[in-house]
Structure formats: C-alpha cells, structure tokens
PDB file of C-alpha atoms in Angstrom:
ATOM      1  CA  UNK A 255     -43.383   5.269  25.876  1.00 93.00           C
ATOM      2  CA  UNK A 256     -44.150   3.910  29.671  1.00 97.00           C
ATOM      3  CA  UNK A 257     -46.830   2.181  30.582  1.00 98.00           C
ATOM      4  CA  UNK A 258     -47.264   1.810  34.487  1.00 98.00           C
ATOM      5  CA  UNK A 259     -48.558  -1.546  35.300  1.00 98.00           C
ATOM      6  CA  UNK A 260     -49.379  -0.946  38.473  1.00 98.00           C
ATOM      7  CA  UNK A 261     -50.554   2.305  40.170  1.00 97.00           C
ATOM      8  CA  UNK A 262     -52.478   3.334  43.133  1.00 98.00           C
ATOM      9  CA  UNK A 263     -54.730   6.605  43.434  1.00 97.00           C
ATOM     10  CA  UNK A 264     -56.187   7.209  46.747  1.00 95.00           C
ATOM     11  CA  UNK A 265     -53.657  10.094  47.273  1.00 94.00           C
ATOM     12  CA  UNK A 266     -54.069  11.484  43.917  1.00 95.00           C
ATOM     13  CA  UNK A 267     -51.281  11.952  41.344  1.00 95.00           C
ATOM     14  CA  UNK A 268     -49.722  14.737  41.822  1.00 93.00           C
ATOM     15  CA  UNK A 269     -46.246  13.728  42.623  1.00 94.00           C
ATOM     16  CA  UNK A 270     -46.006  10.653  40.318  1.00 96.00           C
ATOM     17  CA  UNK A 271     -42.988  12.060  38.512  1.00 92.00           C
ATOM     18  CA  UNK A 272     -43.182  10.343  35.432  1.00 96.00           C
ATOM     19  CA  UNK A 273     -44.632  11.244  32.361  1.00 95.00           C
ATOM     20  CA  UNK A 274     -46.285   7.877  31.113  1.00 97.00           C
ATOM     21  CA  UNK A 275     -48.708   6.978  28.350  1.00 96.00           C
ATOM     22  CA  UNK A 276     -51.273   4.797  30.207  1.00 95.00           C
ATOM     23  CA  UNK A 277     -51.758   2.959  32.847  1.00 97.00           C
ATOM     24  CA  UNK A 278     -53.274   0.283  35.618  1.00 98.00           C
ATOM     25  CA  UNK A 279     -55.014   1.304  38.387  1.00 98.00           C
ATOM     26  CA  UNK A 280     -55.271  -0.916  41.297  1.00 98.00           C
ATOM     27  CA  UNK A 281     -58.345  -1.042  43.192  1.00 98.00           C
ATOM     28  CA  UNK A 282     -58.361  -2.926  46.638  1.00 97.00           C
ATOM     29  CA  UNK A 283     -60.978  -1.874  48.088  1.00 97.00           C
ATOM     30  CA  UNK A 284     -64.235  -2.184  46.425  1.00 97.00           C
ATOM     31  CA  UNK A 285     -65.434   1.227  48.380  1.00 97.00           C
ATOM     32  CA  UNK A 286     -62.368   2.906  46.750  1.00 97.00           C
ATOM     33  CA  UNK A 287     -62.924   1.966  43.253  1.00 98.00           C
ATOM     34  CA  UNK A 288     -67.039   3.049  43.528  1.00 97.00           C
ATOM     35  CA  UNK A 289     -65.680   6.339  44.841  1.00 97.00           C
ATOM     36  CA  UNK A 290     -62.659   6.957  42.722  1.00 97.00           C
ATOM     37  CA  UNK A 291     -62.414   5.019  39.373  1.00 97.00           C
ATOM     38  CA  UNK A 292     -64.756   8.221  37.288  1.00 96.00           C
ATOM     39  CA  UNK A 293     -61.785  10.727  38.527  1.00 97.00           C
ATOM     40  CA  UNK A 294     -59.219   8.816  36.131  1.00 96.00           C
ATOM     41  CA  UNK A 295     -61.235   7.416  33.610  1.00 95.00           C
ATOM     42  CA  UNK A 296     -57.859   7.325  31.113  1.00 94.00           C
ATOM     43  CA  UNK A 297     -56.611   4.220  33.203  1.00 96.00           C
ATOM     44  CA  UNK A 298     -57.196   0.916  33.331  1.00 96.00           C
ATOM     45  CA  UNK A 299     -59.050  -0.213  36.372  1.00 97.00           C
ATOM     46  CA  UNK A 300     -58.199  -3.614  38.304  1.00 98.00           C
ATOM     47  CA  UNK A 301     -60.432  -4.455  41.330  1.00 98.00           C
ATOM     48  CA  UNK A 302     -60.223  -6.611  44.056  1.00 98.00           C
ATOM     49  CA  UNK A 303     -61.664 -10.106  43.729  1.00 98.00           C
ATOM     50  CA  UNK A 304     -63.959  -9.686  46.671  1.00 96.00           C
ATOM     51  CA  UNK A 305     -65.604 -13.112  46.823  1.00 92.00           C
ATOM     52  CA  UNK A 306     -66.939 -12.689  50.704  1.00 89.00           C
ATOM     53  CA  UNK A 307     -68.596  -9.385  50.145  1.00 91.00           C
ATOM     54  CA  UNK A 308     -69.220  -7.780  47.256  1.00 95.00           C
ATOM     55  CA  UNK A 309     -68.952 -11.002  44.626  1.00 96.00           C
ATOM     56  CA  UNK A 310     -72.024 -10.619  42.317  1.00 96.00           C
ATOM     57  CA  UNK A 311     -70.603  -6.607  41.831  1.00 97.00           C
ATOM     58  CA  UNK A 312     -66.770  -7.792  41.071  1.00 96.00           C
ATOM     59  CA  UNK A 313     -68.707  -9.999  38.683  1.00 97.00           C
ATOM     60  CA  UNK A 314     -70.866  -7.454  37.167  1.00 96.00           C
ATOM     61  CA  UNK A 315     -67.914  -5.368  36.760  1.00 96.00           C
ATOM     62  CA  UNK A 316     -66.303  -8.003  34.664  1.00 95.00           C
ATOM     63  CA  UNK A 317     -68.685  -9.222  32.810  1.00 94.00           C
ATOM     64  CA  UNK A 318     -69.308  -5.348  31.597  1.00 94.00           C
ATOM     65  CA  UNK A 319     -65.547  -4.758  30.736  1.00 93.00           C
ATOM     66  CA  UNK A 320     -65.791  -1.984  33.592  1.00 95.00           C
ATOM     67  CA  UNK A 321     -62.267  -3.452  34.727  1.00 96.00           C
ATOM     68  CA  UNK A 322     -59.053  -4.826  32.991  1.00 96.00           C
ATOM     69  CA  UNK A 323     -58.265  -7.171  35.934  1.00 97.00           C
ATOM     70  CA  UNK A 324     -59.091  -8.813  38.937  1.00 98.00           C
ATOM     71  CA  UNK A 325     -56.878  -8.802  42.173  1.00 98.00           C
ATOM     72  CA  UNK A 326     -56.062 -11.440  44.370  1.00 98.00           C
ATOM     73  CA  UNK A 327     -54.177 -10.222  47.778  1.00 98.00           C
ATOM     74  CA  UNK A 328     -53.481 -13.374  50.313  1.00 97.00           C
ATOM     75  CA  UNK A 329     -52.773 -11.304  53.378  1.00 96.00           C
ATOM     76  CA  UNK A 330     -55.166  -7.976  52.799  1.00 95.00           C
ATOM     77  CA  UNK A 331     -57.920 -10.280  52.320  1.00 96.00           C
ATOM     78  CA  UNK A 332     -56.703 -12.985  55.098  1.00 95.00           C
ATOM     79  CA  UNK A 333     -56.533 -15.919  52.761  1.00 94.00           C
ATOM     80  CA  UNK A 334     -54.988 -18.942  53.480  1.00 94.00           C
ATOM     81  CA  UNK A 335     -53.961 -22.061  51.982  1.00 91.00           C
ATOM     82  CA  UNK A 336     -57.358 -24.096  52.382  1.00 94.00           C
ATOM     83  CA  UNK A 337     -59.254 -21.288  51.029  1.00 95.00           C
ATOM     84  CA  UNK A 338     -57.777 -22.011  47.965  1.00 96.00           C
ATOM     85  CA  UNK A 339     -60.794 -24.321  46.556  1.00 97.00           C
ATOM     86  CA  UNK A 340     -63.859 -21.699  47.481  1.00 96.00           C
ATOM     87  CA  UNK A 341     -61.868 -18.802  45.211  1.00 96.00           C
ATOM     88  CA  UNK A 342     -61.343 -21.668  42.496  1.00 97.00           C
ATOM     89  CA  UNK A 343     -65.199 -22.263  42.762  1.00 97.00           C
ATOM     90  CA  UNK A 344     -65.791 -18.543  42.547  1.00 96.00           C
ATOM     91  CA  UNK A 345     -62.936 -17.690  39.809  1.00 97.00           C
ATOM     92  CA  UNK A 346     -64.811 -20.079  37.715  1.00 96.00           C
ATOM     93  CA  UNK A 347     -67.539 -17.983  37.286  1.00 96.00           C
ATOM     94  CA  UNK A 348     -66.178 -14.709  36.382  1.00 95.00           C
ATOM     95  CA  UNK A 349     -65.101 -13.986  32.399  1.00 87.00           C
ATOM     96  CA  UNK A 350     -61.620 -16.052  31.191  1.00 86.00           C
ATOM     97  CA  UNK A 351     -60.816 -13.049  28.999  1.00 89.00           C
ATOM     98  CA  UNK A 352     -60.142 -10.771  32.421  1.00 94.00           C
ATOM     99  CA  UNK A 353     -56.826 -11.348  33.753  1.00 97.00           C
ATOM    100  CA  UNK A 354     -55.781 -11.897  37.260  1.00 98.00           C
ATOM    101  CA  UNK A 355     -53.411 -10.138  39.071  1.00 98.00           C
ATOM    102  CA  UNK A 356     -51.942 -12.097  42.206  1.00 98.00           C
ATOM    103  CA  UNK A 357     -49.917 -10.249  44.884  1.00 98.00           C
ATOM    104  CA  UNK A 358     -47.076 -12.315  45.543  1.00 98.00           C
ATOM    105  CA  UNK A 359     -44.825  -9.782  47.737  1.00 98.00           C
ATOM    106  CA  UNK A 360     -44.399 -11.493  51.104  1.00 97.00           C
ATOM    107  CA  UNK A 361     -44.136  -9.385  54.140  1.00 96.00           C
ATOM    108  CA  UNK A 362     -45.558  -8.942  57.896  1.00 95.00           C
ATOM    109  CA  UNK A 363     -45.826 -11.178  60.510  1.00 95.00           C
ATOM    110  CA  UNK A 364     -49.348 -12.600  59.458  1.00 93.00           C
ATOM    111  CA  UNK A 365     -47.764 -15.637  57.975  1.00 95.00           C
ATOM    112  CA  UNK A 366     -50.682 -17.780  57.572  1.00 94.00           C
ATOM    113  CA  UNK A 367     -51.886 -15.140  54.775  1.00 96.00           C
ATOM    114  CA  UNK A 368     -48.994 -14.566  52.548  1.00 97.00           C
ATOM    115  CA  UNK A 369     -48.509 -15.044  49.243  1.00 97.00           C
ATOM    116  CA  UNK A 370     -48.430 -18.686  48.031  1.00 97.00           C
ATOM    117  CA  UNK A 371     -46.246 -20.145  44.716  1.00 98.00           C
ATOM    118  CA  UNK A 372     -47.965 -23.307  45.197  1.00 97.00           C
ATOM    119  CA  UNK A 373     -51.507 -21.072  45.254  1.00 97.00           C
ATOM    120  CA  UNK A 374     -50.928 -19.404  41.849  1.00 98.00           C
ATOM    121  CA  UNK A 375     -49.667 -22.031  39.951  1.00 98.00           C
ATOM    122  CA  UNK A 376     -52.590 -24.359  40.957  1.00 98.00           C
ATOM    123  CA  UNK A 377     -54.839 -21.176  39.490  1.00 98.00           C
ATOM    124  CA  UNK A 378     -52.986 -20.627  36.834  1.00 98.00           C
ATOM    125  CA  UNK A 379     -53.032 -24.588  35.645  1.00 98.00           C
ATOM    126  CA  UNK A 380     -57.061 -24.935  36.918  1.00 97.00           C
ATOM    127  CA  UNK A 381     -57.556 -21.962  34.122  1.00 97.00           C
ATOM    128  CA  UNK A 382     -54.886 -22.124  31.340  1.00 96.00           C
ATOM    129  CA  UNK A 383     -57.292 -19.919  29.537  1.00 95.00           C
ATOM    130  CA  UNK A 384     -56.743 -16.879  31.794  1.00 96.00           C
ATOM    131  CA  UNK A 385     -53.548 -14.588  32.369  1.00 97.00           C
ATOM    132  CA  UNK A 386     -52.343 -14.252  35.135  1.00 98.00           C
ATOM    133  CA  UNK A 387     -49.083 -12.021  36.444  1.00 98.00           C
ATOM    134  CA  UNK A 388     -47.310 -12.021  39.893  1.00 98.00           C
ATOM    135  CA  UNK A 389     -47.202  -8.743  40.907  1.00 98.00           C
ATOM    136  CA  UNK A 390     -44.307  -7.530  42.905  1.00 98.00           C
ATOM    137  CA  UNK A 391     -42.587 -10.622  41.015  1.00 98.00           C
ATOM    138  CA  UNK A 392     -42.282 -12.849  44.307  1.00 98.00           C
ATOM    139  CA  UNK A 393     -40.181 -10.154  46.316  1.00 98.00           C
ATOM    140  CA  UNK A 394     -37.576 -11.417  48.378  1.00 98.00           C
ATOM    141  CA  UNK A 395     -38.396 -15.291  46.690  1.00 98.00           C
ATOM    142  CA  UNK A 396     -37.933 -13.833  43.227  1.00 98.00           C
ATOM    143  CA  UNK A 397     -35.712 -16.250  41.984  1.00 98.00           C
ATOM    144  CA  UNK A 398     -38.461 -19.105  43.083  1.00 98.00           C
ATOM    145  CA  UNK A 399     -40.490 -17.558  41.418  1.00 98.00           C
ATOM    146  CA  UNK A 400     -38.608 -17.263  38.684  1.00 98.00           C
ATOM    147  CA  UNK A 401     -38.094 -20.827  37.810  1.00 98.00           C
ATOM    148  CA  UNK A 402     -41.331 -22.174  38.718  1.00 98.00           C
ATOM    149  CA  UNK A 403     -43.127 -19.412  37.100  1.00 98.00           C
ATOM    150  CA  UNK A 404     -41.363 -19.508  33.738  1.00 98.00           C
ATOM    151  CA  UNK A 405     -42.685 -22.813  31.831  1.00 98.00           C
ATOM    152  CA  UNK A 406     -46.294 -21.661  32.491  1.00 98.00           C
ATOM    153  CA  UNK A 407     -47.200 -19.410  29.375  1.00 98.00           C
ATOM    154  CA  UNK A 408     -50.452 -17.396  31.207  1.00 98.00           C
ATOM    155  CA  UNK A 409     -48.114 -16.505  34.155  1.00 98.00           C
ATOM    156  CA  UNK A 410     -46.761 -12.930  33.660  1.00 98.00           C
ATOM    157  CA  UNK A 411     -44.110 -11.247  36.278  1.00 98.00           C
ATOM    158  CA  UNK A 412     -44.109  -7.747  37.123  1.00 98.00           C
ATOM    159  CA  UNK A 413     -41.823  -5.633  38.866  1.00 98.00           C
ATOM    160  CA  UNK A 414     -43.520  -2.633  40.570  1.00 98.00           C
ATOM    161  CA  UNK A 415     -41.922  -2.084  44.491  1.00 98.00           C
ATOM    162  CA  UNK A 416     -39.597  -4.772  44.156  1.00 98.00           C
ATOM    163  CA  UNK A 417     -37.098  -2.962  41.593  1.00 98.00           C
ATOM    164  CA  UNK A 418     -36.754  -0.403  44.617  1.00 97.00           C
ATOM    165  CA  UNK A 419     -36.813  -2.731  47.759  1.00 97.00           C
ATOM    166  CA  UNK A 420     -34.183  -5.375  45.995  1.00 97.00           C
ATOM    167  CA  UNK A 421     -31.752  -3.376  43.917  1.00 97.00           C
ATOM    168  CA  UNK A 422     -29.350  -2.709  46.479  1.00 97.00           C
ATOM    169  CA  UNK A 423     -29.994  -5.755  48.324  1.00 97.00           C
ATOM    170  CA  UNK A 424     -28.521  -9.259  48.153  1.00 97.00           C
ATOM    171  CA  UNK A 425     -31.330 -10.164  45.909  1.00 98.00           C
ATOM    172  CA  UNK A 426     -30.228  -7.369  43.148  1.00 97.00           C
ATOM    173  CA  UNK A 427     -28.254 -10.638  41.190  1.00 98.00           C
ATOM    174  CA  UNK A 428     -31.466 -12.491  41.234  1.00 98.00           C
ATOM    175  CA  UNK A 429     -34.087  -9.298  39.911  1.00 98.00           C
ATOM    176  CA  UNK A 430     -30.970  -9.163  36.795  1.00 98.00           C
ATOM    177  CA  UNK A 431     -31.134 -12.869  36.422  1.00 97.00           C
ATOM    178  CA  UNK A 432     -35.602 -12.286  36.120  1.00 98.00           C
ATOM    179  CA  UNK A 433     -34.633  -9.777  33.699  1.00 98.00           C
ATOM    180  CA  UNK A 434     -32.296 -11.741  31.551  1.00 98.00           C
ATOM    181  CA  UNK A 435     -33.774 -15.270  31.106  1.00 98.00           C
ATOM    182  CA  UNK A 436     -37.551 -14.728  31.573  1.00 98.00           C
ATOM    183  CA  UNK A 437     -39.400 -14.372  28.412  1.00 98.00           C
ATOM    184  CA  UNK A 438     -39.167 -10.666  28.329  1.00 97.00           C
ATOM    185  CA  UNK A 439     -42.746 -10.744  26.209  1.00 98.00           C
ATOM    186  CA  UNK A 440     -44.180 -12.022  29.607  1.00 98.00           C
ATOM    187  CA  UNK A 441     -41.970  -8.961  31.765  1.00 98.00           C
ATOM    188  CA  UNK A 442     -43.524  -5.222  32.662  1.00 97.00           C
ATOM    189  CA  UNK A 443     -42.843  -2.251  34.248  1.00 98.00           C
ATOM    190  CA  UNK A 444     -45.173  -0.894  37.342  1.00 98.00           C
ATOM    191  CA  UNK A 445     -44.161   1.287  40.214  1.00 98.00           C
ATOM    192  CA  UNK A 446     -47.186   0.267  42.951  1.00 98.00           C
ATOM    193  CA  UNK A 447     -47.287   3.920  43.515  1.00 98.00           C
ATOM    194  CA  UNK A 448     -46.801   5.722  45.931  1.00 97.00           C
ATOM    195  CA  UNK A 449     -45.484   3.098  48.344  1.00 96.00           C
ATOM    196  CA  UNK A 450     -41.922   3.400  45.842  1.00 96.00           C
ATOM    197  CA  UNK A 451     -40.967   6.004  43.853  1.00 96.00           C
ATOM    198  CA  UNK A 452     -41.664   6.506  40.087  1.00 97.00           C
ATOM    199  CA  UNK A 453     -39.121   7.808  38.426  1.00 97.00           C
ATOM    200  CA  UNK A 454     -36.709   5.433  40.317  1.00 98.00           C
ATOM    201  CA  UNK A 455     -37.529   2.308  39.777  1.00 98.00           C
ATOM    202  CA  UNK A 456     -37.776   3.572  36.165  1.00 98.00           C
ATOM    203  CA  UNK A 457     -33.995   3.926  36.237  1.00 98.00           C
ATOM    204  CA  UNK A 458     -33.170   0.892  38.276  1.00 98.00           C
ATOM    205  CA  UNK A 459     -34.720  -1.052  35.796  1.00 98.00           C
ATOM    206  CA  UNK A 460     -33.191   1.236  32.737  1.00 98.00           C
ATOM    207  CA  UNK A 461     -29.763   0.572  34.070  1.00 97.00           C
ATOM    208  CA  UNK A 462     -30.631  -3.146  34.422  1.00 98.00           C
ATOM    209  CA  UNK A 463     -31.623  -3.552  30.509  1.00 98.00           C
ATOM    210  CA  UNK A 464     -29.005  -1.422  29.210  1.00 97.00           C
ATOM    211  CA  UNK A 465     -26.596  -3.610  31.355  1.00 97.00           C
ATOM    212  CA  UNK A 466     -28.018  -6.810  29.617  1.00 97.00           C
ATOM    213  CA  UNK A 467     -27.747  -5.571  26.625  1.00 97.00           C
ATOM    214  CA  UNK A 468     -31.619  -5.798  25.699  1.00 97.00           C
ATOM    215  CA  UNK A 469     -32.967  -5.377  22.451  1.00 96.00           C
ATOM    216  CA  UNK A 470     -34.989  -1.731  21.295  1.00 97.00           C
ATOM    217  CA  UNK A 471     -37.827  -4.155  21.084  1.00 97.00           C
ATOM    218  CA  UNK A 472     -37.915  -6.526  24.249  1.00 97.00           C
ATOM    219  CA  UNK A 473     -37.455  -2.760  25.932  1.00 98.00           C
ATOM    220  CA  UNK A 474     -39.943  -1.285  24.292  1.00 98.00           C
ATOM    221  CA  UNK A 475     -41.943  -4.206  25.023  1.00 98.00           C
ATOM    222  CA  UNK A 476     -41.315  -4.243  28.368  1.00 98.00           C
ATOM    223  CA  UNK A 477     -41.743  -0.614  29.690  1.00 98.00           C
ATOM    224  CA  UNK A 478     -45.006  -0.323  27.836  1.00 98.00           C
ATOM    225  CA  UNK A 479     -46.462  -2.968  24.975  1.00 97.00           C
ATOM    226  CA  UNK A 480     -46.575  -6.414  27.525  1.00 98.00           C
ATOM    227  CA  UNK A 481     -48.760  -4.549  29.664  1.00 97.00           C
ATOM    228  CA  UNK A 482     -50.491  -2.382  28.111  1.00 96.00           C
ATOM    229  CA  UNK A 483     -51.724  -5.585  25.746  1.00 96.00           C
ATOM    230  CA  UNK A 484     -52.084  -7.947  29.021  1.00 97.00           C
ATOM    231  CA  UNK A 485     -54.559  -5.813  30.562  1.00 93.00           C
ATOM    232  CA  UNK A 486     -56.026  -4.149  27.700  1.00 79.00           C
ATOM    233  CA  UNK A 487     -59.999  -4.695  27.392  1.00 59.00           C
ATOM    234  CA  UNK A 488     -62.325  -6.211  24.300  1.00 47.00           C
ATOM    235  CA  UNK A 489     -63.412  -2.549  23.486  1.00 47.00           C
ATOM    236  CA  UNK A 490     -59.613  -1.473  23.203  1.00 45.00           C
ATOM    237  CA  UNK A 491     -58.909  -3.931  20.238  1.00 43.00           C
TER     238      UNK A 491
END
C-alpha cells in the first residue's frame, strides 16, 4: 500500500500514475482549499498557516478537524528570520494535536525567505507536544538536516521532490545515508505532485530500500503507515 504524503490538486489528478491508498493534500492558498478541498474529500487536507490574512479561518479549520495539518512555507509567504516570534505567538493558539508541516526545500534567489533549520527546531522545541515534519527533507542541505533533525522525536522528514531532484546528483550518498540511519518510523513517502513525477520517485526510493536492505516492516512503514498515522485526524482513530 502507498500513501502519498504530499500531493497537490489544482491541476486535477489525472496523470498521477500511481495507484495509492490515501493521501495528503496540500493547500497553500487558502482561496484554493475553499474552492477545491469538497472535489477530493478521500484525502487528507493540510492548509496554509495564514497568520496575516485569513488566521481566525486556519484556526476554525483546526479546531473542527477540517484539516490534518498546517503549512508553514518561508519564502511563499515571505517570512524571515525575525518573524519567527509573531508565528510562535500565533502557533500557540491553534490545536497541539494538528501537526505542522514546514517547507524546508531551499531555492530562488529570495534568500531572506528560505527555509530556516534554526526556525524549525526552535518550533519544534517551543511545542514538544506537536509533530512536526520537514517536507522536501532539507533539499540540497539534507544531510544538515539530517543530523540536527534526528534527536528531536516530533520532527518527521519527508521526501516528496527531493528523491527526484537529488538522486542523480552529488547529494544521492546523503538522501541513502537519510534513509539508512534516520528512525525510519519518523521517514515517508510524498511526491509534491505534479512539480516531480509519481511513479518515479516511487522507484528511486524502492531501489534505495531494497539497496539497504530494509525490513518488510520499516518499508511498509514508510511508503504508507508513518504518514498515514502522522497526519491522520481524531475522527480517523
């Protein structure tokens, strides 16, 4: 079974490719999720953590267990390092039981808004009560990520776009090494399509586990039971 941890539908689904059993939309917009989230009501939902806009209806969302997860994106939302203490203020007031997802793939030239290490592990050590997972798993700084990451027991990494954009890079020793020595109960599978392809990245990372040698279970656990349970809601248990 595949679970897709990370998916986006604005162009529909119709060349996903994969035949998967669940999944996680992602929701950046709040204007995309009002108009789109009743056409795949099978999915989970993760929206944006719009804190200059549309806060009290993020919040709403939550606190209904209308969405799995909130997302935090540094450089679609323009967020920089001394912003850092307003979303801890506002954070603090949405559910600990909804997970946040944190977009931690660098890239542009915007470099004041990027992803930050230093910015997720201060969230994920201000609430030790709430999951978090670095989506994209730190792209190019993967292996940063990696080691700072790792001792922090809410902190998930996932591997949507990245399998793709670092296999065949020099980076593809350091996505094998994530694979190997990270807790791979804290590991999932996501695509982030359709900026990569599906099917793919599902045998990039296929190749990768059968290479290590991975268990049937940390496998199984990986392609579809660590994420499906990390963003799975109250009313799903």
């Amino acid at each position: 079974m595949i679970y897709d941890a990370h998916l986006h539908v604005e162009s529909g689904m119709d060349s996903y490719q994969l035949e998967i059993d669940g999944g996680n939309v992602i929701y950046n917009y709040v204007s995309s999720y009002q108009e789109l989230r009743h056409l795949y009501p099978s999915f989970e939902a993760s929206l944006i953590f719009d804190i200059k806009d549309n806060l009290e209806f993020v919040l709403q969302e939550g606190k209904a267990q209308h969405i799995s997860a909130y997302k935090i994106h540094n450089r679609l939302q323009g967020w920089r390092e001394e912003d850092l203490p307003e979303l801890i203020e506002k954070l603090a007031l949405a559910s600990d039981d909804i997970p946040i997802i944190y977009d931690a793939f660098p890239f542009g030239p915007e470099l004041d808004c990027q992803p930050s290490l230093a910015g997720l592990i201060k969230l994920a050590t201000t609430f030790p009560k709430r999951k978090f997972v670095a989506a994209h798993a730190g792209g190019y700084d993967i292996l940063k990520y990696f080691f700072h990451l790792k001792p922090l027991e809410n902190v998930y990494m996932e591997l949507s776009f990245s399998l793709q954009y670092l296999y065949d890079s020099s980076l593809a020793a350091d996505l094998k090494k994530v694979c190997r020595f990270f807790p791979s109960e804290r590991i999932f599978f996501g695509t982030d399509y359709p900026f990569a392809h599906a099917r793919f990245q599902l045998e990039i990372l296929e190749g990768i586990l059968t290479e290590l040698n991975k268990e049937k279970e940390e496998i199984e656990g990986i392609l579809f039971h660590n994420a499906r349970d990390f963003y799975r809601k109250k009313d799903h248990e």
